[in-house]
Amino acid sequence: MLNRRSFTQSAGALASLVLLSAPVASWAADEAPDAMIKRLSGEVLETIRNDSSIKAGDVDKIMVLVDRMLMPHVNFRRMTAAAVGPGWRKATPEQQKRLQEEFKLLLVRTYSGALSQVTNQSVEVKPLRAQPGDKDVLVRTEVRGKGEPVQVDYRLEKDGNTWRIYNLNVLGVWIVDTYRTQFTQEVNAKGIDGLIETLAARNKANAAGLAASSAGK
């Protein structure tokens, strides 16, 4: 049975995959941000349902999917910079690259196990509260399935004719704000290299935990 916690985790997994796997070819010029989120959510749900490896939380398969999509319509650099905080400006280009790589892997590993909970969910996009000339908007959605719906909201910015996602909110918690507190503490204590090492260690530990969990099934 899908309980509240697992449903929330699966909603978070869906949100993260929407954030990380926007396909290049299917983005239309001047597509409205709410229409884009609705389309992408539907595509990601369908992909998960039809791919047993992704549904089982296969991190390598998920990473291949994410990397193949190239993330051209997700401002992941901005997202990572905001999560790292003031220390980002002091980081070298190589350090910034490593931070983005480790942060992306952290998000994928954090939510990969919850993908097995994705079954009959659907996404309802709320009416968009924005003016025609707005360049920064909030798209509010609800992931519906068994139990109460889960609030998942997206922050998007307009870059030319394209909307790019740069933050998401699950049940009132903005993901960038959550990580910023943790990352700032690490940077203050150990510097940028210390944060990179901590993220890499956490990703290795998460990988080992997932491997052990899979072996025990």
Coordinates of N, CA and C in Angstrom, one line a residue:
M1 N 0.8 -1.2 0.0 CA 0.0 0.0 0.0 C 0.9 1.2 0.0
L2 N 0.5 2.3 -0.7 CA 1.2 3.5 -0.8 C 0.8 4.4 0.3
N3 N 1.7 4.6 1.3 CA 1.4 5.4 2.4 C 1.8 6.9 2.1
R4 N 1.5 7.7 3.1 CA 1.8 9.2 2.9 C 3.2 9.5 2.6
R5 N 4.1 8.8 3.4 CA 5.5 9.1 3.2 C 6.0 8.7 1.8
S6 N 5.7 7.4 1.4 CA 6.2 6.9 0.2 C 5.6 7.7 -1.0
F7 N 4.3 8.1 -0.8 CA 3.7 8.9 -1.9 C 4.4 10.3 -2.0
T8 N 4.7 10.9 -0.9 CA 5.5 12.1 -0.9 C 6.8 11.9 -1.6
Q9 N 7.5 10.8 -1.3 CA 8.8 10.6 -1.9 C 8.7 10.4 -3.4
S10 N 7.6 9.7 -3.8 CA 7.5 9.4 -5.2 C 7.1 10.7 -6.0
A11 N 6.4 11.6 -5.3 CA 6.1 12.9 -5.9 C 7.4 13.7 -6.0
G12 N 8.2 13.7 -5.0 CA 9.5 14.3 -5.0 C 10.4 13.8 -6.1
A13 N 10.4 12.5 -6.3 CA 11.1 11.8 -7.4 C 10.6 12.3 -8.8
L14 N 9.3 12.4 -8.9 CA 8.8 12.9 -10.2 C 9.2 14.3 -10.4
A15 N 9.1 15.1 -9.4 CA 9.5 16.5 -9.5 C 11.0 16.7 -9.9
S16 N 11.8 15.9 -9.3 CA 13.3 16.0 -9.6 C 13.6 15.5 -11.0
L17 N 12.9 14.4 -11.5 CA 13.1 14.0 -12.8 C 12.6 15.0 -13.9
V18 N 11.5 15.7 -13.6 CA 11.0 16.7 -14.4 C 12.1 17.8 -14.5
L19 N 12.6 18.2 -13.3 CA 13.7 19.2 -13.2 C 14.9 18.8 -14.0
L20 N 15.3 17.5 -14.0 CA 16.6 17.1 -14.5 C 16.5 16.5 -15.9
S21 N 15.3 16.3 -16.5 CA 15.2 15.5 -17.7 C 14.3 16.1 -18.8
A22 N 14.4 17.4 -19.0 CA 13.6 18.1 -20.0 C 14.2 17.8 -21.4
P23 N 13.4 17.1 -22.3 CA 13.9 16.8 -23.6 C 14.1 18.0 -24.5
V24 N 15.2 18.0 -25.3 CA 15.5 19.1 -26.2 C 14.4 19.3 -27.2
A25 N 14.2 18.2 -28.0 CA 13.4 18.3 -29.2 C 11.9 18.7 -28.9
S26 N 11.4 18.3 -27.8 CA 10.0 18.5 -27.6 C 9.6 19.9 -27.0
W27 N 10.6 20.7 -26.8 CA 10.3 22.1 -26.3 C 9.9 23.0 -27.4
A28 N 8.7 23.6 -27.3 CA 8.3 24.5 -28.4 C 8.6 25.9 -28.0
A29 N 8.9 26.7 -29.0 CA 9.1 28.1 -28.7 C 7.9 28.8 -28.1
D30 N 8.1 29.6 -27.1 CA 6.9 30.3 -26.5 C 5.9 29.4 -25.9
E31 N 6.3 28.2 -25.5 CA 5.4 27.3 -24.8 C 5.1 27.9 -23.4
A32 N 3.9 28.0 -23.0 CA 3.5 28.6 -21.7 C 4.2 27.7 -20.6
P33 N 4.6 28.3 -19.5 CA 5.3 27.6 -18.5 C 4.4 26.5 -17.8
D34 N 3.2 26.8 -17.6 CA 2.3 25.8 -17.0 C 2.0 24.6 -18.0
A35 N 1.9 25.0 -19.2 CA 1.7 23.9 -20.2 C 2.9 23.0 -20.3
M36 N 4.1 23.6 -20.2 CA 5.3 22.9 -20.3 C 5.4 21.9 -19.1
I37 N 5.1 22.4 -17.9 CA 5.2 21.5 -16.8 C 4.2 20.4 -16.9
K38 N 3.0 20.6 -17.3 CA 2.0 19.6 -17.5 C 2.5 18.5 -18.5
R39 N 3.0 19.0 -19.6 CA 3.5 18.0 -20.6 C 4.7 17.2 -20.1
L40 N 5.6 17.9 -19.5 CA 6.8 17.1 -19.0 C 6.5 16.1 -17.9
S41 N 5.6 16.6 -17.0 CA 5.2 15.6 -15.9 C 4.5 14.4 -16.5
G42 N 3.7 14.6 -17.5 CA 3.0 13.4 -18.1 C 4.0 12.5 -18.8
E43 N 5.0 13.1 -19.5 CA 6.0 12.3 -20.2 C 6.9 11.6 -19.3
V44 N 7.3 12.2 -18.2 CA 8.1 11.5 -17.2 C 7.3 10.4 -16.5
L45 N 6.1 10.6 -16.1 CA 5.3 9.5 -15.5 C 5.2 8.3 -16.5
E46 N 4.9 8.6 -17.7 CA 4.8 7.5 -18.7 C 6.1 6.8 -18.9
T47 N 7.2 7.5 -18.9 CA 8.5 6.9 -19.0 C 8.8 6.0 -17.9
I48 N 8.5 6.4 -16.6 CA 8.7 5.6 -15.5 C 7.9 4.3 -15.5
R49 N 6.6 4.5 -15.8 CA 5.7 3.3 -15.8 C 6.2 2.3 -16.8
N50 N 6.8 2.7 -17.9 CA 7.1 1.8 -19.0 C 8.5 1.3 -19.0
D51 N 9.3 1.7 -18.0 CA 10.7 1.3 -17.9 C 10.9 0.7 -16.6
S52 N 11.0 -0.6 -16.6 CA 11.2 -1.4 -15.3 C 12.5 -1.0 -14.6
S53 N 13.5 -0.7 -15.3 CA 14.8 -0.4 -14.7 C 14.7 0.9 -13.9
I54 N 14.1 1.9 -14.6 CA 14.0 3.2 -13.9 C 13.1 3.1 -12.7
K55 N 12.0 2.3 -12.9 CA 11.0 2.1 -11.8 C 11.6 1.4 -10.6
A56 N 12.6 0.6 -10.9 CA 13.3 -0.2 -9.8 C 14.4 0.7 -9.2
G57 N 14.6 1.9 -9.7 CA 15.5 2.8 -9.0 C 16.9 2.6 -9.5
D58 N 17.1 2.1 -10.7 CA 18.4 1.9 -11.3 C 19.1 3.2 -11.6
V59 N 20.1 3.6 -10.7 CA 20.7 4.9 -10.7 C 21.4 5.1 -12.1
D60 N 22.1 4.1 -12.5 CA 22.9 4.2 -13.8 C 21.9 4.5 -14.9
K61 N 20.8 3.8 -14.9 CA 19.8 4.0 -16.0 C 19.2 5.4 -15.9
I62 N 18.9 5.8 -14.7 CA 18.4 7.2 -14.5 C 19.4 8.2 -15.0
M63 N 20.6 8.1 -14.6 CA 21.7 9.0 -15.0 C 21.8 9.1 -16.5
V64 N 21.7 8.0 -17.1 CA 21.8 7.9 -18.6 C 20.7 8.7 -19.2
L65 N 19.5 8.5 -18.6 CA 18.3 9.3 -19.1 C 18.5 10.8 -18.9
V66 N 19.0 11.2 -17.7 CA 19.2 12.6 -17.4 C 20.2 13.2 -18.3
D67 N 21.4 12.5 -18.5 CA 22.4 13.0 -19.3 C 22.1 13.1 -20.7
R68 N 21.3 12.1 -21.2 CA 20.9 12.1 -22.6 C 20.0 13.3 -22.9
M69 N 19.2 13.7 -22.0 CA 18.3 14.9 -22.2 C 19.1 16.2 -22.2
L70 N 20.3 16.2 -21.6 CA 21.2 17.4 -21.7 C 20.8 18.6 -20.8
M71 N 19.7 18.6 -20.3 CA 19.2 19.6 -19.4 C 19.4 21.1 -19.9
P72 N 19.1 21.3 -21.2 CA 19.3 22.7 -21.8 C 18.2 23.6 -21.3
H73 N 17.1 23.1 -20.7 CA 16.0 24.0 -20.3 C 15.9 24.0 -18.8
V74 N 16.9 23.5 -18.1 CA 17.0 23.6 -16.7 C 18.2 24.4 -16.3
N75 N 18.0 25.5 -15.6 CA 19.2 26.3 -15.2 C 19.8 25.7 -13.9
F76 N 20.5 24.5 -14.2 CA 21.1 23.8 -13.1 C 22.3 24.5 -12.5
R77 N 23.0 25.3 -13.3 CA 24.1 26.1 -12.7 C 23.5 27.1 -11.7
R78 N 22.4 27.8 -12.0 CA 21.9 28.7 -11.1 C 21.4 28.0 -9.8
M79 N 20.8 26.8 -10.0 CA 20.3 26.1 -8.9 C 21.4 25.7 -7.9
T80 N 22.5 25.2 -8.5 CA 23.7 24.7 -7.7 C 24.3 25.9 -7.0
A81 N 24.4 27.1 -7.8 CA 25.0 28.3 -7.2 C 24.2 28.8 -6.0
A82 N 22.9 28.7 -6.1 CA 22.0 29.2 -5.0 C 22.1 28.2 -3.8
A83 N 22.3 26.9 -4.1 CA 22.4 26.0 -3.0 C 23.7 26.1 -2.3
V84 N 24.8 26.4 -3.0 CA 26.1 26.5 -2.4 C 26.2 27.9 -1.6
G85 N 25.5 28.9 -2.1 CA 25.5 30.2 -1.4 C 26.7 31.0 -1.8
P86 N 27.2 32.0 -0.9 CA 28.2 32.9 -1.3 C 29.5 32.2 -1.7
G87 N 29.8 31.0 -1.2 CA 31.0 30.4 -1.5 C 31.2 30.0 -3.0
W88 N 30.0 30.0 -3.7 CA 30.0 29.7 -5.2 C 30.9 30.7 -5.9
R89 N 30.8 31.9 -5.6 CA 31.6 33.0 -6.3 C 33.1 32.8 -6.1
K90 N 33.5 32.1 -5.1 CA 34.9 32.0 -4.8 C 35.5 30.7 -5.4
A91 N 34.6 29.8 -5.9 CA 35.0 28.5 -6.5 C 35.6 28.7 -7.9
T92 N 36.5 27.9 -8.2 CA 37.1 27.9 -9.5 C 36.1 27.2 -10.5
P93 N 36.3 27.5 -11.8 CA 35.5 26.8 -12.8 C 35.4 25.3 -12.6
E94 N 36.6 24.7 -12.3 CA 36.6 23.2 -12.1 C 35.8 22.8 -10.8
Q95 N 36.0 23.6 -9.8 CA 35.2 23.3 -8.6 C 33.7 23.5 -8.8
Q96 N 33.3 24.5 -9.6 CA 31.9 24.7 -9.9 C 31.4 23.5 -10.7
K97 N 32.2 23.0 -11.6 CA 31.8 21.8 -12.4 C 31.6 20.6 -11.5
R98 N 32.5 20.4 -10.6 CA 32.4 19.2 -9.7 C 31.2 19.4 -8.8
L99 N 30.9 20.6 -8.3 CA 29.8 20.8 -7.5 C 28.5 20.5 -8.2
Q100 N 28.4 20.9 -9.5 CA 27.2 20.6 -10.2 C 27.0 19.1 -10.4
E101 N 28.1 18.4 -10.7 CA 28.1 16.9 -11.0 C 27.6 16.2 -9.7
E102 N 28.2 16.5 -8.6 CA 27.9 15.8 -7.3 C 26.5 16.2 -6.8
F103 N 26.1 17.4 -7.0 CA 24.7 17.8 -6.6 C 23.7 17.1 -7.4
K104 N 23.9 17.0 -8.8 CA 23.0 16.3 -9.6 C 22.9 14.8 -9.2
L105 N 24.0 14.2 -8.9 CA 24.0 12.8 -8.5 C 23.3 12.6 -7.2
L106 N 23.5 13.6 -6.3 CA 22.9 13.5 -5.0 C 21.4 13.6 -5.1
L107 N 20.8 14.4 -6.0 CA 19.4 14.5 -6.2 C 18.9 13.2 -6.8
V108 N 19.6 12.7 -7.8 CA 19.1 11.4 -8.4 C 19.1 10.3 -7.4
R109 N 20.2 10.2 -6.7 CA 20.3 9.1 -5.7 C 19.3 9.2 -4.6
T110 N 19.0 10.4 -4.1 CA 18.1 10.7 -3.1 C 16.7 10.2 -3.4
Y111 N 16.3 10.4 -4.7 CA 14.9 10.1 -5.0 C 14.7 8.8 -5.8
S112 N 15.8 8.2 -6.2 CA 15.7 7.0 -7.1 C 15.0 5.9 -6.5
G113 N 15.1 5.6 -5.2 CA 14.4 4.5 -4.6 C 12.9 4.7 -4.5
A114 N 12.5 6.0 -4.6 CA 11.1 6.2 -4.5 C 10.3 6.0 -5.8
L115 N 11.1 5.8 -6.9 CA 10.4 5.7 -8.2 C 9.6 4.4 -8.3
S116 N 9.9 3.4 -7.4 CA 9.1 2.2 -7.4 C 7.7 2.4 -6.9
Q117 N 7.5 3.6 -6.3 CA 6.1 3.9 -5.8 C 5.3 4.6 -6.8
V118 N 5.9 4.9 -8.0 CA 5.1 5.6 -9.0 C 4.2 4.6 -9.7
T119 N 2.9 4.7 -9.6 CA 2.0 3.8 -10.2 C 0.9 4.6 -11.0
N120 N -0.1 5.0 -10.3 CA -1.3 5.6 -11.0 C -1.4 7.1 -10.7
Q121 N -0.2 7.7 -10.4 CA -0.3 9.1 -10.1 C -0.6 10.0 -11.4
S122 N -1.2 11.1 -11.1 CA -1.4 12.1 -12.2 C -1.1 13.4 -11.6
V123 N -0.8 14.4 -12.5 CA -0.4 15.7 -12.1 C -1.5 16.7 -12.5
E124 N -1.9 17.5 -11.6 CA -2.9 18.6 -11.9 C -2.1 19.9 -11.8
V125 N -2.1 20.7 -12.8 CA -1.5 22.0 -12.8 C -2.5 23.1 -12.5
K126 N -2.2 23.9 -11.5 CA -3.1 24.9 -11.0 C -3.1 26.1 -12.0
P127 N -4.1 26.9 -12.0 CA -4.1 28.1 -12.9 C -2.9 29.0 -12.6
L128 N -2.3 29.5 -13.7 CA -1.1 30.3 -13.6 C -1.4 31.7 -13.2
R129 N -0.8 32.2 -12.1 CA -1.0 33.5 -11.7 C 0.2 34.4 -12.1
A130 N 0.1 34.9 -13.3 CA 1.3 35.7 -13.9 C 0.7 36.6 -15.0
Q131 N 1.5 37.7 -15.2 CA 1.2 38.6 -16.2 C 1.9 38.2 -17.5
P132 N 1.4 38.6 -18.7 CA 2.0 38.2 -19.9 C 3.5 38.5 -20.0
G133 N 3.9 39.6 -19.4 CA 5.3 40.0 -19.6 C 6.2 39.5 -18.5
D134 N 5.7 38.7 -17.6 CA 6.5 38.2 -16.5 C 7.6 37.3 -17.0
K135 N 8.8 37.5 -16.4 CA 10.0 36.7 -16.8 C 10.3 35.6 -15.7
D136 N 9.7 35.7 -14.6 CA 9.9 34.8 -13.5 C 8.6 34.4 -12.9
V137 N 8.2 33.1 -13.0 CA 6.9 32.7 -12.6 C 6.9 31.4 -11.7
L138 N 5.8 31.2 -11.0 CA 5.6 30.1 -10.1 C 4.5 29.2 -10.7
V139 N 4.8 28.0 -11.0 CA 3.8 27.0 -11.5 C 3.5 26.1 -10.4
R140 N 2.3 26.0 -10.0 CA 1.8 25.2 -8.8 C 1.2 24.0 -9.4
T141 N 1.5 22.8 -8.8 CA 0.9 21.6 -9.2 C 0.5 20.7 -8.0
E142 N -0.3 19.7 -8.2 CA -0.5 18.7 -7.2 C -0.4 17.3 -7.9
V143 N 0.4 16.4 -7.2 CA 0.5 15.1 -7.7 C -0.5 14.2 -7.0
R144 N -1.4 13.6 -7.7 CA -2.6 12.9 -7.2 C -2.4 11.4 -7.4
G145 N -2.8 10.7 -6.3 CA -2.8 9.3 -6.4 C -3.6 8.8 -5.2
K146 N -3.2 7.7 -4.5 CA -3.8 7.3 -3.3 C -3.5 8.2 -2.2
G147 N -4.5 8.5 -1.4 CA -4.2 9.4 -0.2 C -4.4 10.9 -0.7
E148 N -3.9 11.8 0.2 CA -4.0 13.2 -0.1 C -3.0 13.6 -1.2
P149 N -3.4 14.6 -2.0 CA -2.5 15.1 -3.0 C -1.2 15.7 -2.4
V150 N -0.1 15.7 -3.2 CA 1.1 16.3 -2.7 C 1.4 17.5 -3.5
Q151 N 1.7 18.6 -2.8 CA 2.0 19.9 -3.5 C 3.4 19.9 -4.0
V152 N 3.5 20.2 -5.3 CA 4.8 20.3 -6.0 C 4.8 21.5 -6.9
D153 N 5.6 22.5 -6.5 CA 5.7 23.8 -7.3 C 7.0 24.0 -7.9
Y154 N 7.0 24.7 -9.0 CA 8.2 25.0 -9.8 C 8.5 26.5 -10.0
R155 N 9.7 26.9 -9.8 CA 10.1 28.3 -10.2 C 10.8 28.2 -11.5
L156 N 10.3 29.1 -12.4 CA 10.9 29.1 -13.8 C 11.3 30.6 -14.1
E157 N 12.3 30.7 -15.0 CA 12.7 32.0 -15.5 C 12.6 31.9 -17.0
K158 N 12.4 33.0 -17.7 CA 12.3 33.0 -19.1 C 13.7 33.5 -19.7
D159 N 14.2 32.6 -20.6 CA 15.5 32.9 -21.3 C 15.2 32.9 -22.8
G160 N 15.0 34.1 -23.3 CA 14.6 34.2 -24.7 C 13.2 33.7 -24.9
N161 N 13.0 32.7 -25.7 CA 11.6 32.1 -25.8 C 11.4 30.9 -25.0
T162 N 12.4 30.6 -24.2 CA 12.3 29.3 -23.4 C 12.2 29.5 -21.9
W163 N 11.4 28.7 -21.3 CA 11.3 28.8 -19.8 C 12.2 27.7 -19.2
R164 N 13.0 28.1 -18.2 CA 14.0 27.2 -17.6 C 13.7 27.1 -16.1
I165 N 13.6 25.9 -15.6 CA 13.3 25.6 -14.2 C 14.6 25.8 -13.4
Y166 N 14.5 26.5 -12.2 CA 15.6 26.6 -11.4 C 15.4 26.3 -9.9
N167 N 14.2 25.9 -9.5 CA 13.9 25.5 -8.2 C 12.6 24.8 -8.1
L168 N 12.4 23.9 -7.1 CA 11.2 23.2 -6.9 C 10.9 23.1 -5.4
N169 N 9.6 23.0 -5.2 CA 9.1 23.0 -3.8 C 8.2 21.7 -3.7
V170 N 8.5 20.9 -2.7 CA 7.7 19.7 -2.4 C 7.1 19.9 -1.0
L171 N 5.8 20.0 -0.9 CA 5.1 20.2 0.4 C 5.6 21.4 1.2
G172 N 5.8 22.5 0.5 CA 6.2 23.7 1.1 C 7.6 23.9 1.4
V173 N 8.5 23.0 1.0 CA 9.9 23.0 1.2 C 10.6 23.2 -0.1
W174 N 11.3 24.4 -0.2 CA 12.1 24.6 -1.5 C 13.4 23.9 -1.4
I175 N 13.7 23.1 -2.4 CA 14.9 22.2 -2.4 C 16.2 23.0 -2.3
V176 N 16.3 24.2 -3.0 CA 17.5 25.0 -2.9 C 17.7 25.5 -1.5
D177 N 16.7 26.0 -0.8 CA 16.8 26.5 0.5 C 17.2 25.4 1.5
T178 N 16.7 24.2 1.3 CA 17.1 23.1 2.2 C 18.5 22.8 2.1
Y179 N 19.1 22.7 0.9 CA 20.5 22.3 0.7 C 21.4 23.5 1.1
R180 N 20.9 24.7 0.9 CA 21.8 25.9 1.2 C 22.3 25.9 2.6
T181 N 21.4 25.6 3.5 CA 21.8 25.6 4.9 C 22.9 24.6 5.2
Q182 N 22.7 23.4 4.6 CA 23.7 22.3 4.8 C 25.0 22.7 4.1
F183 N 24.9 23.2 2.9 CA 26.1 23.4 2.1 C 26.9 24.6 2.7
T184 N 26.2 25.6 3.1 CA 26.9 26.8 3.7 C 27.7 26.4 4.9
Q185 N 27.1 25.5 5.8 CA 27.9 25.0 6.9 C 29.1 24.3 6.5
E186 N 29.0 23.5 5.5 CA 30.2 22.8 5.0 C 31.3 23.7 4.5
V187 N 30.9 24.7 3.7 CA 31.8 25.6 3.1 C 32.5 26.4 4.2
N188 N 31.7 26.9 5.2 CA 32.3 27.7 6.3 C 33.3 26.8 7.1
A189 N 33.0 25.6 7.2 CA 33.9 24.7 8.1 C 35.1 24.1 7.3
K190 N 34.9 23.8 6.0 CA 35.9 23.0 5.3 C 36.3 23.6 3.9
G191 N 35.6 24.7 3.5 CA 35.9 25.3 2.2 C 35.1 24.5 1.1
I192 N 35.3 25.0 -0.1 CA 34.7 24.4 -1.3 C 35.1 23.0 -1.5
D193 N 36.4 22.8 -1.4 CA 36.9 21.4 -1.6 C 36.3 20.4 -0.6
G194 N 36.1 21.0 0.6 CA 35.5 20.2 1.7 C 34.1 19.8 1.4
L195 N 33.3 20.8 0.8 CA 31.9 20.5 0.4 C 31.9 19.4 -0.7
I196 N 32.8 19.6 -1.7 CA 32.9 18.6 -2.8 C 33.1 17.2 -2.2
E197 N 34.1 17.1 -1.3 CA 34.4 15.8 -0.7 C 33.3 15.2 0.1
T198 N 32.5 16.1 0.8 CA 31.4 15.7 1.6 C 30.3 15.1 0.7
L199 N 30.0 15.8 -0.4 CA 29.0 15.4 -1.4 C 29.4 14.1 -2.0
A200 N 30.7 14.0 -2.4 CA 31.1 12.7 -3.0 C 31.0 11.6 -2.1
A201 N 31.4 11.8 -0.8 CA 31.2 10.7 0.2 C 29.8 10.4 0.4
R202 N 28.9 11.3 0.5 CA 27.5 11.1 0.7 C 26.9 10.3 -0.5
N203 N 27.4 10.6 -1.7 CA 26.9 9.9 -2.9 C 27.4 8.4 -2.9
K204 N 28.6 8.2 -2.4 CA 29.2 6.8 -2.3 C 28.4 6.1 -1.3
A205 N 28.1 6.7 -0.1 CA 27.3 6.0 0.9 C 25.9 5.7 0.4
N206 N 25.3 6.6 -0.3 CA 24.0 6.4 -0.8 C 24.0 5.2 -1.8
A207 N 25.1 5.2 -2.6 CA 25.2 4.1 -3.6 C 25.3 2.7 -2.9
A208 N 26.1 2.7 -1.8 CA 26.3 1.5 -1.1 C 25.0 1.1 -0.4
G209 N 24.3 2.0 0.1 CA 23.0 1.7 0.8 C 22.0 1.2 -0.2
L210 N 21.9 1.7 -1.4 CA 21.0 1.2 -2.4 C 21.4 -0.2 -2.9
A211 N 22.7 -0.4 -3.0 CA 23.2 -1.7 -3.4 C 22.8 -2.8 -2.3
A212 N 23.0 -2.4 -1.1 CA 22.7 -3.3 0.0 C 21.2 -3.6 0.0
S213 N 20.4 -2.6 -0.2 CA 18.9 -2.7 -0.2 C 18.5 -3.6 -1.3
S214 N 19.1 -3.5 -2.5 CA 18.8 -4.3 -3.6 C 19.2 -5.8 -3.4
A215 N 20.3 -6.0 -2.8 CA 20.8 -7.3 -2.5 C 19.9 -8.0 -1.5
G216 N 19.3 -7.3 -0.6 CA 18.4 -7.9 0.4 C 17.0 -8.2 0.0
K217 N 16.7 -7.8 -1.2 CA 15.3 -8.0 -1.7 C 15.2 -9.5 -2.2

